[in-house]
PDB file of C-alpha atoms in Angstrom:
ATOM      1  CA  MET A   1       0.000   0.000   0.000  1.00  0.00           C
ATOM      2  CA  THR A   2       1.511   3.260  -1.137  1.00  0.00           C
ATOM      3  CA  ALA A   3       1.674   5.959   1.469  1.00  0.00           C
ATOM      4  CA  ILE A   4       0.117   9.249   0.537  1.00  0.00           C
ATOM      5  CA  GLN A   5       2.767  11.885   0.476  1.00  0.00           C
ATOM      6  CA  SER A   6       1.887  15.254   1.834  1.00  0.00           C
ATOM      7  CA  PRO A   7       2.404  18.166  -0.543  1.00  0.00           C
ATOM      8  CA  PRO A   8       5.592  20.107  -0.147  1.00  0.00           C
ATOM      9  CA  PRO A   9       5.363  23.138   2.072  1.00  0.00           C
ATOM     10  CA  ARG A  10       4.188  26.170   0.169  1.00  0.00           C
ATOM     11  CA  GLN A  11       6.561  29.042   0.140  1.00  0.00           C
ATOM     12  CA  ASP A  12       4.794  32.249   0.904  1.00  0.00           C
ATOM     13  CA  ARG A  13       5.319  34.856  -1.729  1.00  0.00           C
ATOM     14  CA  PRO A  14       6.341  38.313  -0.616  1.00  0.00           C
ATOM     15  CA  ARG A  15       3.250  40.446  -0.197  1.00  0.00           C
ATOM     16  CA  LEU A  16       2.978  44.012  -1.244  1.00  0.00           C
ATOM     17  CA  ARG A  17       2.208  46.555   1.387  1.00  0.00           C
ATOM     18  CA  THR A  18      -1.460  47.318   0.878  1.00  0.00           C
ATOM     19  CA  ASP A  19      -2.285  48.585   4.323  1.00  0.00           C
ATOM     20  CA  PRO A  20      -3.000  52.291   3.952  1.00  0.00           C
ATOM     21  CA  SER A  21      -2.104  52.829   7.604  1.00  0.00           C
ATOM     22  CA  GLY A  22       1.417  51.472   7.052  1.00  0.00           C
ATOM     23  CA  SER A  23       4.457  53.676   7.308  1.00  0.00           C
ATOM     24  CA  TRP A  24       5.039  55.815   4.229  1.00  0.00           C
ATOM     25  CA  ARG A  25       8.775  55.326   4.667  1.00  0.00           C
ATOM     26  CA  ALA A  26       8.400  51.850   3.190  1.00  0.00           C
ATOM     27  CA  TRP A  27       6.824  53.204   0.007  1.00  0.00           C
ATOM     28  CA  PRO A  28       8.749  53.456  -3.249  1.00  0.00           C
ATOM     29  CA  LEU A  29      10.520  56.756  -3.871  1.00  0.00           C
ATOM     30  CA  ARG A  30       8.112  57.798  -6.605  1.00  0.00           C
ATOM     31  CA  ASP A  31       5.097  57.303  -4.346  1.00  0.00           C
ATOM     32  CA  ARG A  32       6.724  59.290  -1.563  1.00  0.00           C
ATOM     33  CA  ILE A  33       7.429  62.159  -3.955  1.00  0.00           C
ATOM     34  CA  LEU A  34       3.825  62.172  -5.153  1.00  0.00           C
ATOM     35  CA  LEU A  35       2.602  62.087  -1.556  1.00  0.00           C
ATOM     36  CA  GLY A  36       4.799  65.055  -0.748  1.00  0.00           C
ATOM     37  CA  LEU A  37       3.438  66.990  -3.736  1.00  0.00           C
ATOM     38  CA  CYS A  38      -0.133  66.257  -2.631  1.00  0.00           C
ATOM     39  CA  TRP A  39       0.640  67.526   0.862  1.00  0.00           C
ATOM     40  CA  ALA A  40       2.304  70.621  -0.584  1.00  0.00           C
ATOM     41  CA  ALA A  41      -0.683  71.367  -2.834  1.00  0.00           C
ATOM     42  CA  GLY A  42      -3.124  71.001   0.048  1.00  0.00           C
ATOM     43  CA  LEU A  43      -1.045  73.172   2.387  1.00  0.00           C
ATOM     44  CA  PHE A  44      -0.632  75.799  -0.341  1.00  0.00           C
ATOM     45  CA  LEU A  45      -4.402  76.031  -0.839  1.00  0.00           C
ATOM     46  CA  ILE A  46      -4.904  76.317   2.911  1.00  0.00           C
ATOM     47  CA  PHE A  47      -2.279  79.068   3.041  1.00  0.00           C
ATOM     48  CA  VAL A  48      -3.896  81.017   0.191  1.00  0.00           C
ATOM     49  CA  ALA A  49      -7.394  80.739   1.705  1.00  0.00           C
ATOM     50  CA  ALA A  50      -6.103  81.730   5.158  1.00  0.00           C
ATOM     51  CA  ALA A  51      -4.141  84.673   3.722  1.00  0.00           C
ATOM     52  CA  ILE A  52      -7.180  86.018   1.866  1.00  0.00           C
ATOM     53  CA  THR A  53      -9.451  85.562   4.870  1.00  0.00           C
ATOM     54  CA  LEU A  54      -7.029  87.114   7.373  1.00  0.00           C
ATOM     55  CA  TYR A  55      -6.138  90.032   5.111  1.00  0.00           C
ATOM     56  CA  MET A  56      -9.776  90.876   4.372  1.00  0.00           C
ATOM     57  CA  ALA A  57     -10.657  90.408   8.054  1.00  0.00           C
ATOM     58  CA  PHE A  58      -7.877  92.803   9.087  1.00  0.00           C
ATOM     59  CA  LYS A  59      -8.922  95.405   6.522  1.00  0.00           C
ATOM     60  CA  GLY A  60     -12.652  94.900   7.031  1.00  0.00           C
ATOM     61  CA  ILE A  61     -12.657  95.040  10.837  1.00  0.00           C
ATOM     62  CA  GLN A  62     -10.407  98.067  10.657  1.00  0.00           C
ATOM     63  CA  PHE A  63     -12.831 100.078   8.508  1.00  0.00           C
ATOM     64  CA  LEU A  64     -16.213  98.464   9.207  1.00  0.00           C
ATOM     65  CA  ARG A  65     -18.515 100.682  11.244  1.00  0.00           C
ATOM     66  CA  PRO A  66     -22.072  99.888  12.394  1.00  0.00           C
ATOM     67  CA  ASN A  67     -23.495 102.986  10.724  1.00  0.00           C
ATOM     68  CA  LEU A  68     -22.367 101.687   7.328  1.00  0.00           C
ATOM     69  CA  LEU A  69     -24.923  98.896   7.608  1.00  0.00           C
ATOM     70  CA  TRP A  70     -28.003 101.129   7.797  1.00  0.00           C
ATOM     71  CA  THR A  71     -27.048 104.261   5.837  1.00  0.00           C
ATOM     72  CA  ARG A  72     -27.617 104.631   2.107  1.00  0.00           C
ATOM     73  CA  PRO A  73     -24.708 105.347  -0.252  1.00  0.00           C
ATOM     74  CA  GLU A  74     -24.301 108.881  -1.579  1.00  0.00           C
ATOM     75  CA  ALA A  75     -22.217 110.306  -4.379  1.00  0.00           C
ATOM     76  CA  ALA A  76     -19.537 112.412  -2.690  1.00  0.00           C
ATOM     77  CA  ILE A  77     -15.800 112.968  -2.919  1.00  0.00           C
ATOM     78  CA  ASP A  78     -15.408 112.975   0.859  1.00  0.00           C
ATOM     79  CA  GLN A  79     -15.689 109.430   2.274  1.00  0.00           C
ATOM     80  CA  SER A  80     -17.249 110.729   5.465  1.00  0.00           C
ATOM     81  CA  LYS A  81     -20.183 112.053   3.426  1.00  0.00           C
ATOM     82  CA  SER A  82     -20.639 109.154   0.989  1.00  0.00           C
ATOM     83  CA  GLY A  83     -22.893 107.128   3.286  1.00  0.00           C
ATOM     84  CA  GLY A  84     -22.858 103.382   3.811  1.00  0.00           C
ATOM     85  CA  PHE A  85     -23.822 100.357   1.749  1.00  0.00           C
ATOM     86  CA  LEU A  86     -27.366  99.583   2.865  1.00  0.00           C
ATOM     87  CA  ASP A  87     -28.740  99.561  -0.680  1.00  0.00           C
ATOM     88  CA  PRO A  88     -25.989  97.258  -2.046  1.00  0.00           C
ATOM     89  CA  MET A  89     -26.695  94.869   0.837  1.00  0.00           C
ATOM     90  CA  LEU A  90     -30.406  94.823   0.031  1.00  0.00           C
ATOM     91  CA  GLY A  91     -29.603  94.473  -3.667  1.00  0.00           C
ATOM     92  CA  THR A  92     -27.395  91.458  -2.931  1.00  0.00           C
ATOM     93  CA  LEU A  93     -30.161  89.782  -0.932  1.00  0.00           C
ATOM     94  CA  LEU A  94     -32.756  90.530  -3.632  1.00  0.00           C
ATOM     95  CA  ILE A  95     -30.488  89.118  -6.328  1.00  0.00           C
ATOM     96  CA  ILE A  96     -29.780  85.937  -4.362  1.00  0.00           C
ATOM     97  CA  VAL A  97     -33.417  85.277  -3.450  1.00  0.00           C
ATOM     98  CA  GLY A  98     -34.719  86.162  -6.917  1.00  0.00           C
ATOM     99  CA  ALA A  99     -32.177  84.051  -8.785  1.00  0.00           C
ATOM    100  CA  LEU A 100     -32.759  81.092  -6.451  1.00  0.00           C
ATOM    101  CA  ALA A 101     -36.538  81.394  -6.849  1.00  0.00           C
ATOM    102  CA  ILE A 102     -36.068  80.941 -10.605  1.00  0.00           C
ATOM    103  CA  ALA A 103     -33.214  78.417 -10.663  1.00  0.00           C
ATOM    104  CA  ALA A 104     -34.341  76.032  -7.902  1.00  0.00           C
ATOM    105  CA  PRO A 105     -37.685  74.849  -9.383  1.00  0.00           C
ATOM    106  CA  LEU A 106     -36.254  74.729 -12.881  1.00  0.00           C
ATOM    107  CA  GLY A 107     -33.099  72.896 -11.802  1.00  0.00           C
ATOM    108  CA  ILE A 108     -34.920  70.354  -9.636  1.00  0.00           C
ATOM    109  CA  ALA A 109     -37.485  69.649 -12.364  1.00  0.00           C
ATOM    110  CA  THR A 110     -34.716  69.223 -14.947  1.00  0.00           C
ATOM    111  CA  ALA A 111     -32.785  66.835 -12.710  1.00  0.00           C
ATOM    112  CA  VAL A 112     -35.894  64.771 -11.960  1.00  0.00           C
ATOM    113  CA  TRP A 113     -36.754  64.475 -15.652  1.00  0.00           C
ATOM    114  CA  LEU A 114     -33.193  63.510 -16.639  1.00  0.00           C
ATOM    115  CA  THR A 115     -32.867  60.935 -13.857  1.00  0.00           C
ATOM    116  CA  GLU A 116     -36.321  59.367 -13.709  1.00  0.00           C
ATOM    117  CA  TYR A 117     -37.527  59.727 -17.292  1.00  0.00           C
ATOM    118  CA  GLY A 118     -34.869  60.801 -19.781  1.00  0.00           C
ATOM    119  CA  LYS A 119     -36.988  60.058 -22.851  1.00  0.00           C
ATOM    120  CA  PRO A 120     -36.654  60.673 -25.693  1.00  0.00           C
ATOM    121  CA  THR A 121     -32.967  59.943 -25.350  1.00  0.00           C
ATOM    122  CA  TRP A 122     -31.830  62.492 -27.918  1.00  0.00           C
ATOM    123  CA  LEU A 123     -33.648  65.262 -26.060  1.00  0.00           C
ATOM    124  CA  ALA A 124     -32.150  64.199 -22.730  1.00  0.00           C
ATOM    125  CA  ARG A 125     -28.661  64.331 -24.250  1.00  0.00           C
ATOM    126  CA  MET A 126     -29.356  67.782 -25.636  1.00  0.00           C
ATOM    127  CA  VAL A 127     -30.537  68.990 -22.233  1.00  0.00           C
ATOM    128  CA  GLU A 128     -27.415  67.591 -20.564  1.00  0.00           C
ATOM    129  CA  SER A 129     -25.229  69.280 -23.150  1.00  0.00           C
ATOM    130  CA  GLY A 130     -27.121  72.536 -22.663  1.00  0.00           C
ATOM    131  CA  VAL A 131     -26.560  72.441 -18.907  1.00  0.00           C
ATOM    132  CA  GLU A 132     -22.851  71.797 -19.446  1.00  0.00           C
ATOM    133  CA  VAL A 133     -22.608  74.667 -21.921  1.00  0.00           C
ATOM    134  CA  ILE A 134     -24.264  77.054 -19.475  1.00  0.00           C
ATOM    135  CA  ALA A 135     -21.921  75.905 -16.705  1.00  0.00           C
ATOM    136  CA  GLY A 136     -18.884  76.680 -18.855  1.00  0.00           C
ATOM    137  CA  THR A 137     -20.075  80.004 -20.278  1.00  0.00           C
ATOM    138  CA  PRO A 138     -18.326  83.086 -18.822  1.00  0.00           C
ATOM    139  CA  ALA A 139     -20.497  85.495 -16.875  1.00  0.00           C
ATOM    140  CA  ILE A 140     -19.743  88.388 -19.221  1.00  0.00           C
ATOM    141  CA  VAL A 141     -21.098  86.367 -22.161  1.00  0.00           C
ATOM    142  CA  LEU A 142     -24.316  85.660 -20.253  1.00  0.00           C
ATOM    143  CA  ALA A 143     -24.552  89.366 -19.447  1.00  0.00           C
ATOM    144  CA  LEU A 144     -24.193  90.368 -23.103  1.00  0.00           C
ATOM    145  CA  PHE A 145     -26.790  87.784 -24.117  1.00  0.00           C
ATOM    146  CA  GLY A 146     -29.196  89.062 -21.458  1.00  0.00           C
ATOM    147  CA  LEU A 147     -28.667  92.654 -22.547  1.00  0.00           C
ATOM    148  CA  ALA A 148     -29.398  91.824 -26.185  1.00  0.00           C
ATOM    149  CA  PHE A 149     -32.401  89.629 -25.358  1.00  0.00           C
ATOM    150  CA  PHE A 150     -34.145  91.838 -22.806  1.00  0.00           C
ATOM    151  CA  SER A 151     -33.661  95.009 -24.867  1.00  0.00           C
ATOM    152  CA  GLN A 152     -36.477  93.906 -27.160  1.00  0.00           C
ATOM    153  CA  GLY A 153     -39.502  96.169 -27.280  1.00  0.00           C
ATOM    154  CA  GLY A 154     -41.924  93.522 -26.072  1.00  0.00           C
ATOM    155  CA  LEU A 155     -39.993  93.048 -22.819  1.00  0.00           C
ATOM    156  CA  GLY A 156     -40.022  96.658 -21.730  1.00  0.00           C
ATOM    157  CA  PHE A 157     -42.178  95.877 -18.681  1.00  0.00           C
ATOM    158  CA  LEU A 158     -39.229  94.001 -17.157  1.00  0.00           C
ATOM    159  CA  SER A 159     -36.757  96.881 -17.177  1.00  0.00           C
ATOM    160  CA  THR A 160     -36.283 100.600 -17.228  1.00  0.00           C
ATOM    161  CA  THR A 161     -37.310 102.503 -20.306  1.00  0.00           C
ATOM    162  CA  GLY A 162     -36.357 105.838 -21.820  1.00  0.00           C
ATOM    163  CA  GLU A 163     -38.029 108.512 -23.868  1.00  0.00           C
ATOM    164  CA  GLY A 164     -39.854 107.230 -26.911  1.00  0.00           C
ATOM    165  CA  GLY A 165     -40.305 103.780 -25.366  1.00  0.00           C
ATOM    166  CA  ALA A 166     -36.640 102.762 -25.682  1.00  0.00           C
ATOM    167  CA  VAL A 167     -35.962  99.613 -23.658  1.00  0.00           C
ATOM    168  CA  PHE A 168     -32.651  99.590 -21.812  1.00  0.00           C
ATOM    169  CA  GLY A 169     -32.816  95.929 -20.757  1.00  0.00           C
ATOM    170  CA  ARG A 170     -31.499  96.713 -17.291  1.00  0.00           C
ATOM    171  CA  SER A 171     -33.163  95.937 -13.978  1.00  0.00           C
ATOM    172  CA  LEU A 172     -32.712  93.776 -10.899  1.00  0.00           C
ATOM    173  CA  LEU A 173     -35.350  91.382 -12.236  1.00  0.00           C
ATOM    174  CA  ILE A 174     -33.319  90.839 -15.397  1.00  0.00           C
ATOM    175  CA  CYS A 175     -30.235  90.324 -13.234  1.00  0.00           C
ATOM    176  CA  CYS A 176     -32.070  87.624 -11.289  1.00  0.00           C
ATOM    177  CA  THR A 177     -33.150  85.926 -14.517  1.00  0.00           C
ATOM    178  CA  VAL A 178     -29.661  85.849 -16.033  1.00  0.00           C
ATOM    179  CA  LEU A 179     -27.909  84.953 -12.768  1.00  0.00           C
ATOM    180  CA  SER A 180     -30.290  82.024 -12.320  1.00  0.00           C
ATOM    181  CA  LEU A 181     -28.494  80.462 -15.305  1.00  0.00           C
ATOM    182  CA  GLU A 182     -25.272  80.480 -13.291  1.00  0.00           C
ATOM    183  CA  ALA A 183     -26.892  78.683 -10.362  1.00  0.00           C
ATOM    184  CA  LEU A 184     -28.841  76.236 -12.548  1.00  0.00           C
ATOM    185  CA  PRO A 185     -26.010  73.751 -13.374  1.00  0.00           C
ATOM    186  CA  MET A 186     -25.067  73.392  -9.697  1.00  0.00           C
ATOM    187  CA  ILE A 187     -28.631  72.663  -8.650  1.00  0.00           C
ATOM    188  CA  VAL A 188     -29.132  70.193 -11.509  1.00  0.00           C
ATOM    189  CA  GLY A 189     -25.859  68.371 -10.758  1.00  0.00           C
ATOM    190  CA  ALA A 190     -26.420  68.131  -7.008  1.00  0.00           C
ATOM    191  CA  THR A 191     -30.043  67.007  -7.383  1.00  0.00           C
ATOM    192  CA  ARG A 192     -29.154  64.343  -9.949  1.00  0.00           C
ATOM    193  CA  GLU A 193     -26.433  63.024  -7.678  1.00  0.00           C
ATOM    194  CA  GLY A 194     -28.906  62.726  -4.809  1.00  0.00           C
ATOM    195  CA  LEU A 195     -31.523  60.981  -6.948  1.00  0.00           C
ATOM    196  CA  MET A 196     -29.050  58.536  -8.503  1.00  0.00           C
ATOM    197  CA  SER A 197     -27.615  57.643  -5.092  1.00  0.00           C
ATOM    198  CA  THR A 198     -31.039  56.536  -3.868  1.00  0.00           C
ATOM    199  CA  PRO A 199     -31.133  52.693  -3.899  1.00  0.00           C
ATOM    200  CA  ARG A 200     -33.313  51.085  -6.537  1.00  0.00           C
ATOM    201  CA  HIS A 201     -35.173  48.966  -3.984  1.00  0.00           C
ATOM    202  CA  VAL A 202     -36.596  52.156  -2.478  1.00  0.00           C
ATOM    203  CA  ARG A 203     -38.347  52.896  -5.755  1.00  0.00           C
ATOM    204  CA  GLU A 204     -39.485  49.277  -6.091  1.00  0.00           C
ATOM    205  CA  ALA A 205     -40.903  49.266  -2.571  1.00  0.00           C
ATOM    206  CA  SER A 206     -42.893  52.410  -3.345  1.00  0.00           C
ATOM    207  CA  TYR A 207     -44.235  50.901  -6.557  1.00  0.00           C
ATOM    208  CA  ALA A 208     -45.136  47.691  -4.684  1.00  0.00           C
ATOM    209  CA  LEU A 209     -47.286  49.747  -2.336  1.00  0.00           C
ATOM    210  CA  GLY A 210     -49.273  51.015  -5.300  1.00  0.00           C
ATOM    211  CA  LYS A 211     -47.663  54.441  -5.591  1.00  0.00           C
ATOM    212  CA  THR A 212     -47.368  55.986  -9.019  1.00  0.00           C
ATOM    213  CA  ARG A 213     -44.090  57.277 -10.371  1.00  0.00           C
ATOM    214  CA  ALA A 214     -45.127  60.868  -9.722  1.00  0.00           C
ATOM    215  CA  ALA A 215     -46.091  60.046  -6.113  1.00  0.00           C
ATOM    216  CA  THR A 216     -42.808  58.179  -5.631  1.00  0.00           C
ATOM    217  CA  ILE A 217     -40.825  61.156  -6.849  1.00  0.00           C
ATOM    218  CA  HIS A 218     -42.787  63.595  -4.712  1.00  0.00           C
ATOM    219  CA  ARG A 219     -43.029  61.610  -1.470  1.00  0.00           C
ATOM    220  CA  VAL A 220     -39.945  59.373  -1.528  1.00  0.00           C
ATOM    221  CA  LEU A 221     -37.152  60.502  -3.847  1.00  0.00           C
ATOM    222  CA  LEU A 222     -37.206  64.269  -3.368  1.00  0.00           C
ATOM    223  CA  PRO A 223     -37.293  64.072   0.468  1.00  0.00           C
ATOM    224  CA  THR A 224     -34.356  61.644   0.291  1.00  0.00           C
ATOM    225  CA  ALA A 225     -32.401  64.029  -1.939  1.00  0.00           C
ATOM    226  CA  ARG A 226     -33.087  67.124   0.180  1.00  0.00           C
ATOM    227  CA  PRO A 227     -29.495  67.386   1.492  1.00  0.00           C
ATOM    228  CA  ASN A 228     -28.167  67.341  -2.072  1.00  0.00           C
ATOM    229  CA  ILE A 229     -30.766  69.861  -3.216  1.00  0.00           C
ATOM    230  CA  ALA A 230     -29.867  72.157  -0.333  1.00  0.00           C
ATOM    231  CA  THR A 231     -26.172  71.806  -1.187  1.00  0.00           C
ATOM    232  CA  GLY A 232     -26.783  72.727  -4.826  1.00  0.00           C
ATOM    233  CA  CYS A 233     -28.893  75.728  -3.811  1.00  0.00           C
ATOM    234  CA  ALA A 234     -26.237  76.939  -1.379  1.00  0.00           C
ATOM    235  CA  LEU A 235     -23.504  76.619  -3.999  1.00  0.00           C
ATOM    236  CA  GLY A 236     -25.702  78.447  -6.496  1.00  0.00           C
ATOM    237  CA  MET A 237     -26.300  81.254  -4.000  1.00  0.00           C
ATOM    238  CA  GLY A 238     -22.564  81.608  -3.486  1.00  0.00           C
ATOM    239  CA  ARG A 239     -22.032  81.855  -7.228  1.00  0.00           C
ATOM    240  CA  VAL A 240     -24.759  84.478  -7.568  1.00  0.00           C
ATOM    241  CA  ALA A 241     -23.531  86.515  -4.591  1.00  0.00           C
ATOM    242  CA  GLY A 242     -20.016  86.736  -6.037  1.00  0.00           C
ATOM    243  CA  ASP A 243     -20.955  87.789  -9.564  1.00  0.00           C
ATOM    244  CA  THR A 244     -19.970  91.229 -10.825  1.00  0.00           C
ATOM    245  CA  ALA A 245     -20.179  91.269 -14.621  1.00  0.00           C
ATOM    246  CA  VAL A 246     -23.884  90.495 -14.907  1.00  0.00           C
ATOM    247  CA  VAL A 247     -24.890  92.985 -12.214  1.00  0.00           C
ATOM    248  CA  LEU A 248     -22.619  95.659 -13.656  1.00  0.00           C
ATOM    249  CA  LEU A 249     -24.116  95.392 -17.146  1.00  0.00           C
ATOM    250  CA  LEU A 250     -27.732  94.568 -16.329  1.00  0.00           C
ATOM    251  CA  GLY A 251     -28.258  96.128 -12.894  1.00  0.00           C
ATOM    252  CA  GLY A 252     -28.056  99.733 -14.009  1.00  0.00           C
ATOM    253  CA  GLY A 253     -25.115 100.597 -11.760  1.00  0.00           C
ATOM    254  CA  THR A 254     -27.047 103.020  -9.530  1.00  0.00           C
ATOM    255  CA  LEU A 255     -25.800 103.448  -5.962  1.00  0.00           C
ATOM    256  CA  GLN A 256     -29.289 103.373  -4.497  1.00  0.00           C
ATOM    257  CA  LEU A 257     -32.224 101.130  -5.328  1.00  0.00           C
ATOM    258  CA  ALA A 258     -34.304 103.037  -7.890  1.00  0.00           C
ATOM    259  CA  ALA A 259     -37.866 101.741  -8.208  1.00  0.00           C
ATOM    260  CA  ASN A 260     -39.558 101.595 -11.599  1.00  0.00           C
ATOM    261  CA  GLY A 261     -43.265 100.989 -12.111  1.00  0.00           C
ATOM    262  CA  SER A 262     -46.332 101.291  -9.938  1.00  0.00           C
ATOM    263  CA  ILE A 263     -46.703  97.793  -8.464  1.00  0.00           C
ATOM    264  CA  PRO A 264     -45.501  97.792  -4.825  1.00  0.00           C
ATOM    265  CA  GLY A 265     -42.670  95.312  -4.271  1.00  0.00           C
ATOM    266  CA  LEU A 266     -42.293  94.463  -7.930  1.00  0.00           C
ATOM    267  CA  ASN A 267     -41.275  98.010  -8.836  1.00  0.00           C
ATOM    268  CA  THR A 268     -38.048  97.547  -6.864  1.00  0.00           C
ATOM    269  CA  LEU A 269     -37.126  94.532  -8.976  1.00  0.00           C
ATOM    270  CA  GLN A 270     -38.107  96.409 -12.127  1.00  0.00           C
ATOM    271  CA  GLY A 271     -35.778  99.227 -11.164  1.00  0.00           C
ATOM    272  CA  THR A 272     -32.003  99.473 -11.005  1.00  0.00           C
ATOM    273  CA  GLY A 273     -29.521  99.050  -8.194  1.00  0.00           C
ATOM    274  CA  SER A 274     -26.208  97.534  -7.198  1.00  0.00           C
ATOM    275  CA  THR A 275     -24.783  94.743  -5.071  1.00  0.00           C
ATOM    276  CA  LEU A 276     -21.847  94.431  -2.713  1.00  0.00           C
ATOM    277  CA  THR A 277     -19.628  93.163  -5.526  1.00  0.00           C
ATOM    278  CA  THR A 278     -20.277  96.161  -7.771  1.00  0.00           C
ATOM    279  CA  TYR A 279     -19.943  98.475  -4.754  1.00  0.00           C
ATOM    280  CA  VAL A 280     -16.523  96.989  -4.022  1.00  0.00           C
ATOM    281  CA  TYR A 281     -15.537  97.262  -7.678  1.00  0.00           C
ATOM    282  CA  ALA A 282     -16.560 100.913  -7.923  1.00  0.00           C
ATOM    283  CA  ASN A 283     -14.937 101.974  -4.639  1.00  0.00           C
ATOM    284  CA  SER A 284     -11.795  99.859  -4.805  1.00  0.00           C
ATOM    285  CA  PRO A 285      -8.408 101.640  -4.944  1.00  0.00           C
ATOM    286  CA  SER A 286      -8.457 101.278  -8.733  1.00  0.00           C
ATOM    287  CA  GLY A 287     -12.120 102.250  -9.113  1.00  0.00           C
ATOM    288  CA  GLU A 288     -13.821 105.592  -9.554  1.00  0.00           C
ATOM    289  CA  GLY A 289     -15.735 105.802  -6.283  1.00  0.00           C
ATOM    290  CA  GLY A 290     -12.816 107.058  -4.208  1.00  0.00           C
ATOM    291  CA  ALA A 291     -13.818 105.152  -1.065  1.00  0.00           C
ATOM    292  CA  PRO A 292     -11.325 102.272  -0.706  1.00  0.00           C
ATOM    293  CA  GLU A 293     -11.860 101.974   3.039  1.00  0.00           C
ATOM    294  CA  LYS A 294     -15.568 101.325   2.566  1.00  0.00           C
ATOM    295  CA  ALA A 295     -14.738  98.953  -0.269  1.00  0.00           C
ATOM    296  CA  TYR A 296     -12.666  96.863   2.141  1.00  0.00           C
ATOM    297  CA  ALA A 297     -15.519  96.898   4.666  1.00  0.00           C
ATOM    298  CA  ALA A 298     -18.052  95.806   2.043  1.00  0.00           C
ATOM    299  CA  ALA A 299     -15.668  93.099   0.776  1.00  0.00           C
ATOM    300  CA  PHE A 300     -15.299  91.765   4.315  1.00  0.00           C
ATOM    301  CA  LEU A 301     -19.069  91.645   4.697  1.00  0.00           C
ATOM    302  CA  LEU A 302     -19.367  89.797   1.382  1.00  0.00           C
ATOM    303  CA  LEU A 303     -16.654  87.374   2.496  1.00  0.00           C
ATOM    304  CA  LEU A 304     -18.613  86.637   5.674  1.00  0.00           C
ATOM    305  CA  LEU A 305     -21.661  85.877   3.542  1.00  0.00           C
ATOM    306  CA  VAL A 306     -19.708  83.478   1.310  1.00  0.00           C
ATOM    307  CA  LEU A 307     -18.093  81.772   4.314  1.00  0.00           C
ATOM    308  CA  ALA A 308     -21.523  81.327   5.887  1.00  0.00           C
ATOM    309  CA  LEU A 309     -22.774  79.667   2.698  1.00  0.00           C
ATOM    310  CA  ASN A 310     -19.704  77.391   2.575  1.00  0.00           C
ATOM    311  CA  TRP A 311     -20.228  76.466   6.223  1.00  0.00           C
ATOM    312  CA  ALA A 312     -23.831  75.567   5.493  1.00  0.00           C
ATOM    313  CA  VAL A 313     -22.773  73.476   2.491  1.00  0.00           C
ATOM    314  CA  ASP A 314     -20.209  71.595   4.587  1.00  0.00           C
ATOM    315  CA  ARG A 315     -22.705  70.845   7.352  1.00  0.00           C
ATOM    316  CA  ILE A 316     -25.380  69.764   4.885  1.00  0.00           C
ATOM    317  CA  ALA A 317     -22.955  67.485   3.038  1.00  0.00           C
ATOM    318  CA  ARG A 318     -21.972  65.825   6.318  1.00  0.00           C
ATOM    319  CA  GLY A 319     -25.581  65.432   7.403  1.00  0.00           C
ATOM    320  CA  ASP A 320     -25.180  67.477  10.558  1.00  0.00           C
ATOM    321  CA  GLY A 321     -28.274  67.137  12.703  1.00  0.00           C
ATOM    322  CA  ARG A 322     -28.035  70.760  13.794  1.00  0.00           C
ATOM    323  CA  LEU A 323     -29.143  71.762  10.310  1.00  0.00           C
ATOM    324  CA  GLY A 324     -32.105  69.432  10.273  1.00  0.00           C
ATOM    325  CA  TRP A 325     -34.379  72.409   9.640  1.00  0.00           C
ATOM    326  CA  ILE A 326     -32.741  72.777   6.219  1.00  0.00           C
ATOM    327  CA  ARG A 327     -33.369  69.166   5.315  1.00  0.00           C
TER     328      ARG A 327
END
């Protein structure tokens, strides 16, 4: 009877270090160099962001006075007589709210149609391409398009007009309409990401309970994607708040909010005005306003607004319970 021989002992092959928590000193030289470059890039970005924030904070706190927040700007050579930036603050808030009121429903509806329907396919591809084109179009190009489009005679009720019925194509309402195009791609992208990340079995469970597709979208998918929708809206508001070209060309460039029309509330949007960005541009050291100290104060206030939006985006993305009211 032949004895069964046991197999020879297996020699363990050398294993590659795959543990990400392992010491980087054992990595190949090329990987260590790349790791060092990644660290350097991250630290450089942190340094640039901290330098901008600290510099603007130093300048802004130095020149920011409480009376600047509730006094209206005036045209004057002497800074002490040129007033504050109450109207640019209100103009910024009107622009943000107005642009979001247009972009949010349109962006959410577009994302829902692309994700849940997407038929006919050729039309869905054209819509996706259109959103990408808008996202990559410079703001000055959108401003020129808005100026040419809203200067038509039939759209005179949206803007200021001159003698003989000439339509200027400039008003805060037109600014909101054009700036909504800048916020639209962010809302569409964030909403689509939230809808596509929802598991398929959630939809199937809703259908199994007898819910229609429309009811599933309204009662299941959109509530699930609320954090993503809020993130897209916050990013869109930051983009709108920081725009200068569109407001400069389409806002009229007036220091104070100038109403136009007879409908209360709407006449302010039909009139002209400015925002904090155009106020900073006009009163910067290289501008024509001659009030650089107030420009630094307004820039600091605008920076606080952008930082607040970024903070909200970060908390929403992490699902912080303290912002449950947003979700």
